[in-house]
Short mmCIF file of C-alpha atoms in Angstrom, two decimals:
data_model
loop_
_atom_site.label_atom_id
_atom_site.label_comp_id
_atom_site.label_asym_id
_atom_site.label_seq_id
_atom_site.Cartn_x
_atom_site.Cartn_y
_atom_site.Cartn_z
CA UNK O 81 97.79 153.75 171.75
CA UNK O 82 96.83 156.68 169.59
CA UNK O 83 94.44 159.56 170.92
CA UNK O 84 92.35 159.38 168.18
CA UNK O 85 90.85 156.30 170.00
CA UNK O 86 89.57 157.57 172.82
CA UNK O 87 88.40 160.40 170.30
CA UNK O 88 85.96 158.46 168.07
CA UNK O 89 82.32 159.02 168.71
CA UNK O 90 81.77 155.28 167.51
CA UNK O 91 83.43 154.09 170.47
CA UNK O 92 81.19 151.24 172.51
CA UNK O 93 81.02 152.72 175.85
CA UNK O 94 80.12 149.27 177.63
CA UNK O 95 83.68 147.76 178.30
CA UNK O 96 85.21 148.42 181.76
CA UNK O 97 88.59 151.07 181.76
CA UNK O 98 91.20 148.65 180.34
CA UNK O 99 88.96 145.81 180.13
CA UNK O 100 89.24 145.15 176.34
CA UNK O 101 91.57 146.07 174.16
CA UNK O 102 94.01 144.89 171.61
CA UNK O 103 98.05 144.50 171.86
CA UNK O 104 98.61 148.28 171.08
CA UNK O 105 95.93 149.24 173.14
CA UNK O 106 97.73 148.40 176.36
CA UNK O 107 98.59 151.94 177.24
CA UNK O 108 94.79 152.33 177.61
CA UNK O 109 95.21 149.55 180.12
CA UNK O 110 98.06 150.67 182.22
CA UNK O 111 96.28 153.90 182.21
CA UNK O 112 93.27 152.43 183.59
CA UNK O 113 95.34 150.65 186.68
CA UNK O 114 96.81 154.28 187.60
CA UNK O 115 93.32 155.44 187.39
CA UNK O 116 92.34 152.28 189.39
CA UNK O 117 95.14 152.61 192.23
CA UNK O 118 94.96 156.90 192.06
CA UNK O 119 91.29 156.47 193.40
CA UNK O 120 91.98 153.58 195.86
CA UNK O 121 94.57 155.31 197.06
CA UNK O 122 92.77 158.39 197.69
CA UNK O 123 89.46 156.61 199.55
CA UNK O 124 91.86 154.83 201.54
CA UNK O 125 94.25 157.82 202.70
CA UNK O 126 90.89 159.42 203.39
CA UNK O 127 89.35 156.57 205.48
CA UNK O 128 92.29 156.97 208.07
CA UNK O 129 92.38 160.70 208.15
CA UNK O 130 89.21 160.29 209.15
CA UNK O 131 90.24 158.12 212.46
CA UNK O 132 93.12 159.97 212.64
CA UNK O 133 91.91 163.65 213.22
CA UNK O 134 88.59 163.44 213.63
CA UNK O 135 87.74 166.25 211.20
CA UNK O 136 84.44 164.72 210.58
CA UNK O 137 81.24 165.06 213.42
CA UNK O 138 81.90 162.27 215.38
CA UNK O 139 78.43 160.11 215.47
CA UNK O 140 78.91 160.48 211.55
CA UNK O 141 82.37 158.95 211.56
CA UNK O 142 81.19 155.40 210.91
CA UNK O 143 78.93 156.39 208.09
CA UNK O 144 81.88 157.93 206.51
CA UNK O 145 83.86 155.19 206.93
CA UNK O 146 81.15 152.80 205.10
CA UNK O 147 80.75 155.26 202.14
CA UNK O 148 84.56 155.52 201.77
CA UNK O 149 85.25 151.41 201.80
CA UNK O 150 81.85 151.10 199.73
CA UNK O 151 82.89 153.29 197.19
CA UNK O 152 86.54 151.88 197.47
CA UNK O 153 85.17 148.15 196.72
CA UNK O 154 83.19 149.69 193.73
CA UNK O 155 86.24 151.75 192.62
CA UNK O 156 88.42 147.84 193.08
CA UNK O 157 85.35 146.24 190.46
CA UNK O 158 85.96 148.57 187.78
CA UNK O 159 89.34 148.98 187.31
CA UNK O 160 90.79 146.29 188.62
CA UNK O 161 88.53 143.28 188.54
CA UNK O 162 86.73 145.08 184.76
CA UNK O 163 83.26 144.42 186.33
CA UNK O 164 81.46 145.81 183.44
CA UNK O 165 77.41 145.23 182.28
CA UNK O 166 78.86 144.98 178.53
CA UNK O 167 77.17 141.99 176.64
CA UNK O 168 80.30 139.65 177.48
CA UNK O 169 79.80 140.70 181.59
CA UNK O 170 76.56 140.47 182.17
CA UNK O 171 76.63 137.30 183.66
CA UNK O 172 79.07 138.39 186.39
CA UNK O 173 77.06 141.17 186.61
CA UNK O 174 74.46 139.15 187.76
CA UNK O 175 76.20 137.05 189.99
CA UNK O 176 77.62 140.19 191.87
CA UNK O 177 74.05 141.09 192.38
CA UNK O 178 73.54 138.05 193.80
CA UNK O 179 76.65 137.35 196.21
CA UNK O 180 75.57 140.99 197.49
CA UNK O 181 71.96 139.84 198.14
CA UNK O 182 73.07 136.95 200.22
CA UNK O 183 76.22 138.94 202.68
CA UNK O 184 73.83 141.58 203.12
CA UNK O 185 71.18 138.73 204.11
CA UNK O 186 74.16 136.93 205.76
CA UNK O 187 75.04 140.04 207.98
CA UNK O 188 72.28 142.03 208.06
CA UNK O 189 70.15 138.96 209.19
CA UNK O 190 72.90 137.85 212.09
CA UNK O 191 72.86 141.48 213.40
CA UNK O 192 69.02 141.66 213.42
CA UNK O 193 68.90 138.30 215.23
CA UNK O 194 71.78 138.64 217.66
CA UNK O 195 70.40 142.38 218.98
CA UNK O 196 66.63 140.96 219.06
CA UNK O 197 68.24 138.72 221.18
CA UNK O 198 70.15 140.91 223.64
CA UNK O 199 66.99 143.03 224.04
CA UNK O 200 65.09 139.80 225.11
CA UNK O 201 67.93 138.89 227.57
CA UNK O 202 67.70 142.62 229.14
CA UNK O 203 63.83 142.12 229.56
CA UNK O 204 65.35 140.37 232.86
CA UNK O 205 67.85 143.05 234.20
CA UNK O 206 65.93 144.92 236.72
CA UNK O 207 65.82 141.50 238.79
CA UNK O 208 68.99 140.23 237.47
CA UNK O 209 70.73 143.84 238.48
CA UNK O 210 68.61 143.66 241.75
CA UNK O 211 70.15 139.91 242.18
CA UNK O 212 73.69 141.31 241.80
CA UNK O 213 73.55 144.12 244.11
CA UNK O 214 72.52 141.56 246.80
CA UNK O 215 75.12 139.32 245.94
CA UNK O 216 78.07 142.02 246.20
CA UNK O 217 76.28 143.11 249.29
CA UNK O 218 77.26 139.62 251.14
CA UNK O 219 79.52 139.98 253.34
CA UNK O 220 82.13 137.03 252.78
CA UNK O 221 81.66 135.66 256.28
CA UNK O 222 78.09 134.21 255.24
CA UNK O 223 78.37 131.90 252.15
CA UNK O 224 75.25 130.20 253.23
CA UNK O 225 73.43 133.29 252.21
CA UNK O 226 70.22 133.06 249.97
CA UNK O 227 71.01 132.74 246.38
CA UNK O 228 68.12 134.34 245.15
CA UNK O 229 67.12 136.65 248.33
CA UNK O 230 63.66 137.87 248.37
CA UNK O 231 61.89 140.82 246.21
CA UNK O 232 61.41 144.26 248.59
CA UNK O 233 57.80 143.90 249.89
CA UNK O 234 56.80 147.00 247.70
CA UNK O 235 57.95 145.02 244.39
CA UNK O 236 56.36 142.22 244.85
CA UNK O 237 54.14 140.62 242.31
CA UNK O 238 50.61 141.68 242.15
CA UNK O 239 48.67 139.05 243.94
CA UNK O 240 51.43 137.28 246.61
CA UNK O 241 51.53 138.56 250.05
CA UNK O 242 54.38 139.73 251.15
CA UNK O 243 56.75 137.22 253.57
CA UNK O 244 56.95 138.07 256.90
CA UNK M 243 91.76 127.71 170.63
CA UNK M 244 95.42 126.35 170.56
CA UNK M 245 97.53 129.24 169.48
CA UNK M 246 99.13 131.73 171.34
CA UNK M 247 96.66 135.00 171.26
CA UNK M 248 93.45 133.09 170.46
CA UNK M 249 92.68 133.56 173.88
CA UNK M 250 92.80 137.78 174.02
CA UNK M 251 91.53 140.22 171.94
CA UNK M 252 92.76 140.90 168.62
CA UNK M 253 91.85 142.87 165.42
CA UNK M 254 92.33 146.04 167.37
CA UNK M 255 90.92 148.75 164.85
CA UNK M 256 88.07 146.57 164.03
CA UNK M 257 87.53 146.50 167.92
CA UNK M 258 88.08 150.19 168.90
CA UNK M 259 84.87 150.44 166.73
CA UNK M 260 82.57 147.90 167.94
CA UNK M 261 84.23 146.38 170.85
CA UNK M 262 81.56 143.48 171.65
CA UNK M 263 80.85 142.47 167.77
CA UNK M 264 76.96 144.29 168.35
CA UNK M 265 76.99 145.06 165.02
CA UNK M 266 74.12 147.83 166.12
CA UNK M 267 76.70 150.57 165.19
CA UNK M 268 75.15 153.22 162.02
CA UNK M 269 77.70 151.51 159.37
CA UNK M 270 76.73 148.09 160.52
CA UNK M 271 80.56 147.54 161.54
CA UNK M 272 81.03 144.08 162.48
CA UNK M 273 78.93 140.84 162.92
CA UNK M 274 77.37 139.95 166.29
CA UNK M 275 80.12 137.95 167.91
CA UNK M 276 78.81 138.43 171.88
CA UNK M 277 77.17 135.65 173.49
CA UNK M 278 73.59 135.60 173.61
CA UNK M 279 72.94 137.67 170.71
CA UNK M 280 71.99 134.99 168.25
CA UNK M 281 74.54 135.03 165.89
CA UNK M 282 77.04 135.32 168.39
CA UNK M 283 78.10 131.17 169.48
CA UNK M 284 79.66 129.82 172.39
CA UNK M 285 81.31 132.77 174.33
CA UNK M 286 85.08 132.57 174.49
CA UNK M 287 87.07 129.98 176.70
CA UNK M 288 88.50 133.80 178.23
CA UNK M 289 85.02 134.68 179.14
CA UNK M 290 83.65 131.32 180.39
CA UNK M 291 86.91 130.93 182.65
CA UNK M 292 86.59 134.30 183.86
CA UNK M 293 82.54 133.41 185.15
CA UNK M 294 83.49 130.33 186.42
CA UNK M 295 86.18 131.78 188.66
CA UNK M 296 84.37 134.62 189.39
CA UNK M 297 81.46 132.20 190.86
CA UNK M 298 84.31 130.49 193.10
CA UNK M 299 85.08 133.92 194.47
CA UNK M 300 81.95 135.05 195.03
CA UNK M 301 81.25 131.93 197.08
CA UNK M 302 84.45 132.69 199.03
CA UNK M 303 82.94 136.24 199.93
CA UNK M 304 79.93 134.70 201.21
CA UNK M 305 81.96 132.82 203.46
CA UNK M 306 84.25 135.87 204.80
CA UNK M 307 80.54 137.66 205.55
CA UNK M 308 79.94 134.84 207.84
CA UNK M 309 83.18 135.72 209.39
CA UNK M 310 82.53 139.28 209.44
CA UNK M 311 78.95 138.44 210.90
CA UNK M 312 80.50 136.59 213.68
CA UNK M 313 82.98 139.31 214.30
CA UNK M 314 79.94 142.20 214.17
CA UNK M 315 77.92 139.65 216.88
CA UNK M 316 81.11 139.47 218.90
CA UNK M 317 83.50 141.90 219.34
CA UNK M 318 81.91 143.82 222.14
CA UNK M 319 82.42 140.83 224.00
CA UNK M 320 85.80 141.04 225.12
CA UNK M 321 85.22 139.79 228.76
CA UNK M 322 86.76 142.52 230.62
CA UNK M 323 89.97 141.80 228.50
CA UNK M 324 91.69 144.26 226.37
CA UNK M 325 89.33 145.77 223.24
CA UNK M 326 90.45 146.93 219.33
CA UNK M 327 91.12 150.62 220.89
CA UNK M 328 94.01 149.22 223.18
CA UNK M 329 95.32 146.61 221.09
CA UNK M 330 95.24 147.77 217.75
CA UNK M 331 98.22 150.23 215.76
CA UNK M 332 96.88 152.12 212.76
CA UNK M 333 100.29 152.68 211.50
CA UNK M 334 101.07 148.91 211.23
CA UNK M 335 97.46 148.59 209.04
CA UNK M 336 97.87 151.38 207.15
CA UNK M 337 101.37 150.18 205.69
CA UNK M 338 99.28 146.70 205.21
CA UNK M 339 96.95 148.28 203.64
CA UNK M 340 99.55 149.96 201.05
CA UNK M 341 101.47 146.88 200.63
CA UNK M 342 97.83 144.84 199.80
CA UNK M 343 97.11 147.93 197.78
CA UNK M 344 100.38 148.24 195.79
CA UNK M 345 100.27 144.68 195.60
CA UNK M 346 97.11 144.77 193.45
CA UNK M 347 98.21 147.55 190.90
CA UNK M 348 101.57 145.33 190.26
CA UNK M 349 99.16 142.28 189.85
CA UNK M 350 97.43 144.19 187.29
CA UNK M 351 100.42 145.46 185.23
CA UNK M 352 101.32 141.36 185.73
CA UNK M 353 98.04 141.05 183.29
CA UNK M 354 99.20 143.44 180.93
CA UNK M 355 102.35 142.13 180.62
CA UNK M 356 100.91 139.23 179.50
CA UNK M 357 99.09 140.95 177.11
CA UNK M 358 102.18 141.96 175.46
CA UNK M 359 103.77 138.88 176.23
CA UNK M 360 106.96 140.60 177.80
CA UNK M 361 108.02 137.67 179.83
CA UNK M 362 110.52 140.27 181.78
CA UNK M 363 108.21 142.31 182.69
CA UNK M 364 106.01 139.56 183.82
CA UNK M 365 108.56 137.96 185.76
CA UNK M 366 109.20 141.68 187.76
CA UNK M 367 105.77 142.95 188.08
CA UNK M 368 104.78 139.27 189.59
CA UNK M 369 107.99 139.54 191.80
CA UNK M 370 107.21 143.09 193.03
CA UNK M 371 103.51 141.72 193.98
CA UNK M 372 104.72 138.28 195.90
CA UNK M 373 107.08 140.56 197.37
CA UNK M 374 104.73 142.70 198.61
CA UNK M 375 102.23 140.32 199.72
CA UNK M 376 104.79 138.73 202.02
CA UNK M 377 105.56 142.05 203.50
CA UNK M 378 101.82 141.97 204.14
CA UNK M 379 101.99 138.41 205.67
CA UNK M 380 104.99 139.29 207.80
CA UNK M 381 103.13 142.30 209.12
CA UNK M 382 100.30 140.20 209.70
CA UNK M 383 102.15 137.63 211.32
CA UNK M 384 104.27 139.82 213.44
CA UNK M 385 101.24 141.55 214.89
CA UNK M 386 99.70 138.32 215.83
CA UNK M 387 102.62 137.26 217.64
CA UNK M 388 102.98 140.10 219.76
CA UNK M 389 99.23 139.74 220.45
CA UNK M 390 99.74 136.13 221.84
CA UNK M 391 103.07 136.90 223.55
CA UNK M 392 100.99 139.73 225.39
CA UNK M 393 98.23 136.56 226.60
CA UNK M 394 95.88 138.52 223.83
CA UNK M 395 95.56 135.40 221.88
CA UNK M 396 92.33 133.95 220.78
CA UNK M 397 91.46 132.35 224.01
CA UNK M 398 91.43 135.37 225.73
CA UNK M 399 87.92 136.68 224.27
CA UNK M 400 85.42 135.76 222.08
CA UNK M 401 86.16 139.36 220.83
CA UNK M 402 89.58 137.93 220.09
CA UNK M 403 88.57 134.64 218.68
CA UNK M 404 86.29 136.37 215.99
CA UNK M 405 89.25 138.50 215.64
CA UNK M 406 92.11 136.03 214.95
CA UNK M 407 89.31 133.63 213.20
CA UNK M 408 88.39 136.86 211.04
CA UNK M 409 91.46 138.29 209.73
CA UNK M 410 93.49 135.18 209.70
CA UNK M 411 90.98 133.77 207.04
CA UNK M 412 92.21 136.91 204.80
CA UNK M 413 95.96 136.32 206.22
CA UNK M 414 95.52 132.48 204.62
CA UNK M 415 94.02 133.54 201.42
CA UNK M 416 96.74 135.61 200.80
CA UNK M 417 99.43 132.74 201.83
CA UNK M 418 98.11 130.41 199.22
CA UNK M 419 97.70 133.53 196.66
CA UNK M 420 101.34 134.00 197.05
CA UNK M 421 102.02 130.30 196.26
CA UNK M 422 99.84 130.39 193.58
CA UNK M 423 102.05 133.04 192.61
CA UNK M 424 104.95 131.46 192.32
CA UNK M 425 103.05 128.92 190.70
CA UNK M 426 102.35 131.23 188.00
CA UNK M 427 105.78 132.33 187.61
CA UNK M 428 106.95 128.64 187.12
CA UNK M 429 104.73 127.56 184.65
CA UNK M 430 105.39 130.85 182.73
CA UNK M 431 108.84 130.09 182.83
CA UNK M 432 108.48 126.39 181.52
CA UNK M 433 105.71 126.40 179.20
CA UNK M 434 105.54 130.62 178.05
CA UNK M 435 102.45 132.45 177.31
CA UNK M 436 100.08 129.59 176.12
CA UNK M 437 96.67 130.37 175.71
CA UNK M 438 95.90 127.85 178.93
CA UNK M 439 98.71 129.35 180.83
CA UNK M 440 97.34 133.04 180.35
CA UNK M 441 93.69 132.55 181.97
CA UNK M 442 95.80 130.70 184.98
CA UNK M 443 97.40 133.73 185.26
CA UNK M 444 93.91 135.96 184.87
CA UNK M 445 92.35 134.00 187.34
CA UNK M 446 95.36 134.25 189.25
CA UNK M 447 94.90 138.13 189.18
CA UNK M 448 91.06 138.05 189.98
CA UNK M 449 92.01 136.07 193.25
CA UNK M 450 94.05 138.40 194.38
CA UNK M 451 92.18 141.87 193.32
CA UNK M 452 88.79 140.18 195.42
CA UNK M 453 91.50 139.45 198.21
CA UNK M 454 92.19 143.52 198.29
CA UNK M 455 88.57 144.33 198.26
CA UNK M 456 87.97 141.90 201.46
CA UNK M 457 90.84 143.77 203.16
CA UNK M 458 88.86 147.37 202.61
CA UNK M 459 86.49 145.52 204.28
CA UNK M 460 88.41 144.75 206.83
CA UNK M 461 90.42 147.59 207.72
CA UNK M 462 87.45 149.22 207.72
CA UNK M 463 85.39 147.53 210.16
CA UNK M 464 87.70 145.60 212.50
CA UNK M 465 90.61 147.81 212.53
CA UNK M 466 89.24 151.54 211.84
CA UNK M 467 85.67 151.44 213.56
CA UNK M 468 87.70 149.08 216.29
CA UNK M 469 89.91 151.96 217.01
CA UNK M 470 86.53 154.40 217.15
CA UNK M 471 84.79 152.34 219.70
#
């Protein structure tokens, strides 16, 4: 490895740190895998100081922590896994784009569903809640009680009379 | 595409000046070798071996964000059993985390031994990274262990079950990375750096870079944001 390579203005600037490069070349490499575990390092040291002493304004802690492991995973692509878009990458380019389409579709999708869902099931809580306060009400000396006891005359559905 | 270094790159001054065989450079350096580009031909057995795997890995990530999608669904329901802020020790992950992380920079400096075909070298960097990646396992293992002795296991929740399902997936991958490890080192030792040999060994190294960006992943959102809740 000679500096004047890094130097040269004709130098193709699509290949990934340390992705090509001939047999005397592999300082540029080795160089690139420092770089590589320098920054990983980093993100992750700074990922659990952020736990850790809660330096950062609370609410924004998670949003932190996504940037952090994002930029971590991008930081992983490049200099370890040489995820380039050079003319010999772009394929895998491509597929990344593609495999990141379908978690976020994958995640984002269950998430969406799954809390539609809960906010359905909660449409029923003020009876359900009602239901349980009656329930720990009962004594344990009536088991025979009601399972679903009656609605308070004044929240009653519109159009029943109320039971005697 | 039987000898030894047909496989990597050579011609390294020609390279430094036109890496990808463009041939767009002002002195017309080089004739269009890259696939796609007409002239260019078949791309190299390296490159097509590299895709391929990096298709299988891809595949595998879809299938951890399933897991993780279960895990985001689930882990507030822990049934009135114990959640991540009571059960889970940063120290313990964040000395997984180095080990994983240390792990992949050894892997890496595997590849470039290979480069040079060093076989030493090879044979340490490789040991330092299966070494490392069973200190990861034992943590892993250990942690799980004390979480069943303590009636935490997976039947306890269905926060647990997404849990154990979750990160045992990545605690697997990693147990067959580390015998395909040894693997490596085997056929290494028997048959040396053959050109078939070498992109075993650099799809050996993508498997286990794409295992260290799942566990970001994972620290991150089970162990970290479990600890926040």
């Amino acid at each position: 490895m000679t500096d004047t390579a890094s130097d040269d203005p004709s130098r193709h600037s699509d290949t990934a740190p340390g992705a090509e490069f001939g047999e005397e070349d592999v300082g540029e490499g080795f160089r690139a895998y420092v770089m590589g575990l320098a920054l990983a390092s980093l993100l992750t040291v700074a990922s659990f100081i952020t736990v850790k002493f809660h330096f950062v304004y609370a609410p924004a802690i998670p949003v932190a922590l996504f940037t952090f492991a994002i930029a971590q995973m991008g930081v992983h692509l490049v200099f370890f896994l040489h995820i380039t878009t050079g003319p010999d990458n772009i394929n895998n380019s491509m597929a990344l784009a593609f495999g990141v389409l379908i978690v976020f579709l994958l995640m984002g999708g269950s998430l969406w569903i799954m809390s539609h869902l809960n906010g359905n099931m909660q449409l029923m809580n003020p009876y359900m809640q009602m239901h349980e306060m009656h329930m720990q009400q009962a004594s344990p000396d009536q088991p025979d009680q009601q399972l679903m006891p009656p609605l308070p005359p004044d929240r009653q559905p519109a159009g029943k009379a109320p039971q005697p | 595409m039987t000898s030894g270094t047909a496989a990597l790159p050579s011609g390294g001054a020609k390279r430094r000046h036109d890496p990808n065989r463009l041939g767009h450079l002002s002195g017309g350096q080089g004739t269009s070798r890259a696939s796609g580009h007409g002239t260019g031909g078949p791309a190299p057995k390296r490159i097509v071996v590299g895709y391929g795997f990096w298709l299988f890995i891809l595949s595998d990530i879809v299938m951890f964000s399933a897991f993780f999608a279960s895990y985001a669904v689930l882990h507030n329901g822990t049934d009135g059993g114990p959640d991540g802020r009571e059960l889970f020790d940063l120290g313990n992950t964040a000395v997984e985390t180095g080990c994983l992380l240390l792990s992949s920079f050894t892997c890496g400096l595997a590849s470039l031994a290979v480069i040079v075909r060093r076989k030493l070298a090879f044979y340490a960097a490789m040991a330092v990274t299966g070494l490392l990646g069973a200190t990861f396992i034992g943590l892993e293992a250990n942690e799980f262990a004390g979480l069943v002795m303590k009636g935490d296991g997976p039947d306890r929740s269905a926060f647990l079950s997404s849990f154990f399902s979750l990160v045992g997936l990545h605690g697997i991958h990693v147990s067959i990375g580390l015998l395909w490890l040894l693997t490596m080192m085997a056929q290494v030792f028997a048959k040396g750096f053959r050109s078939d040999i070498n992109r075993r060994v650099m799809c050996f190294a993508l498997f286990w870079h794409a295992l260290d960006i799942v566990w970001v992943a994972l620290f991150t959102v089970v162990y970290l944001m479990g600890v926040l809740a």
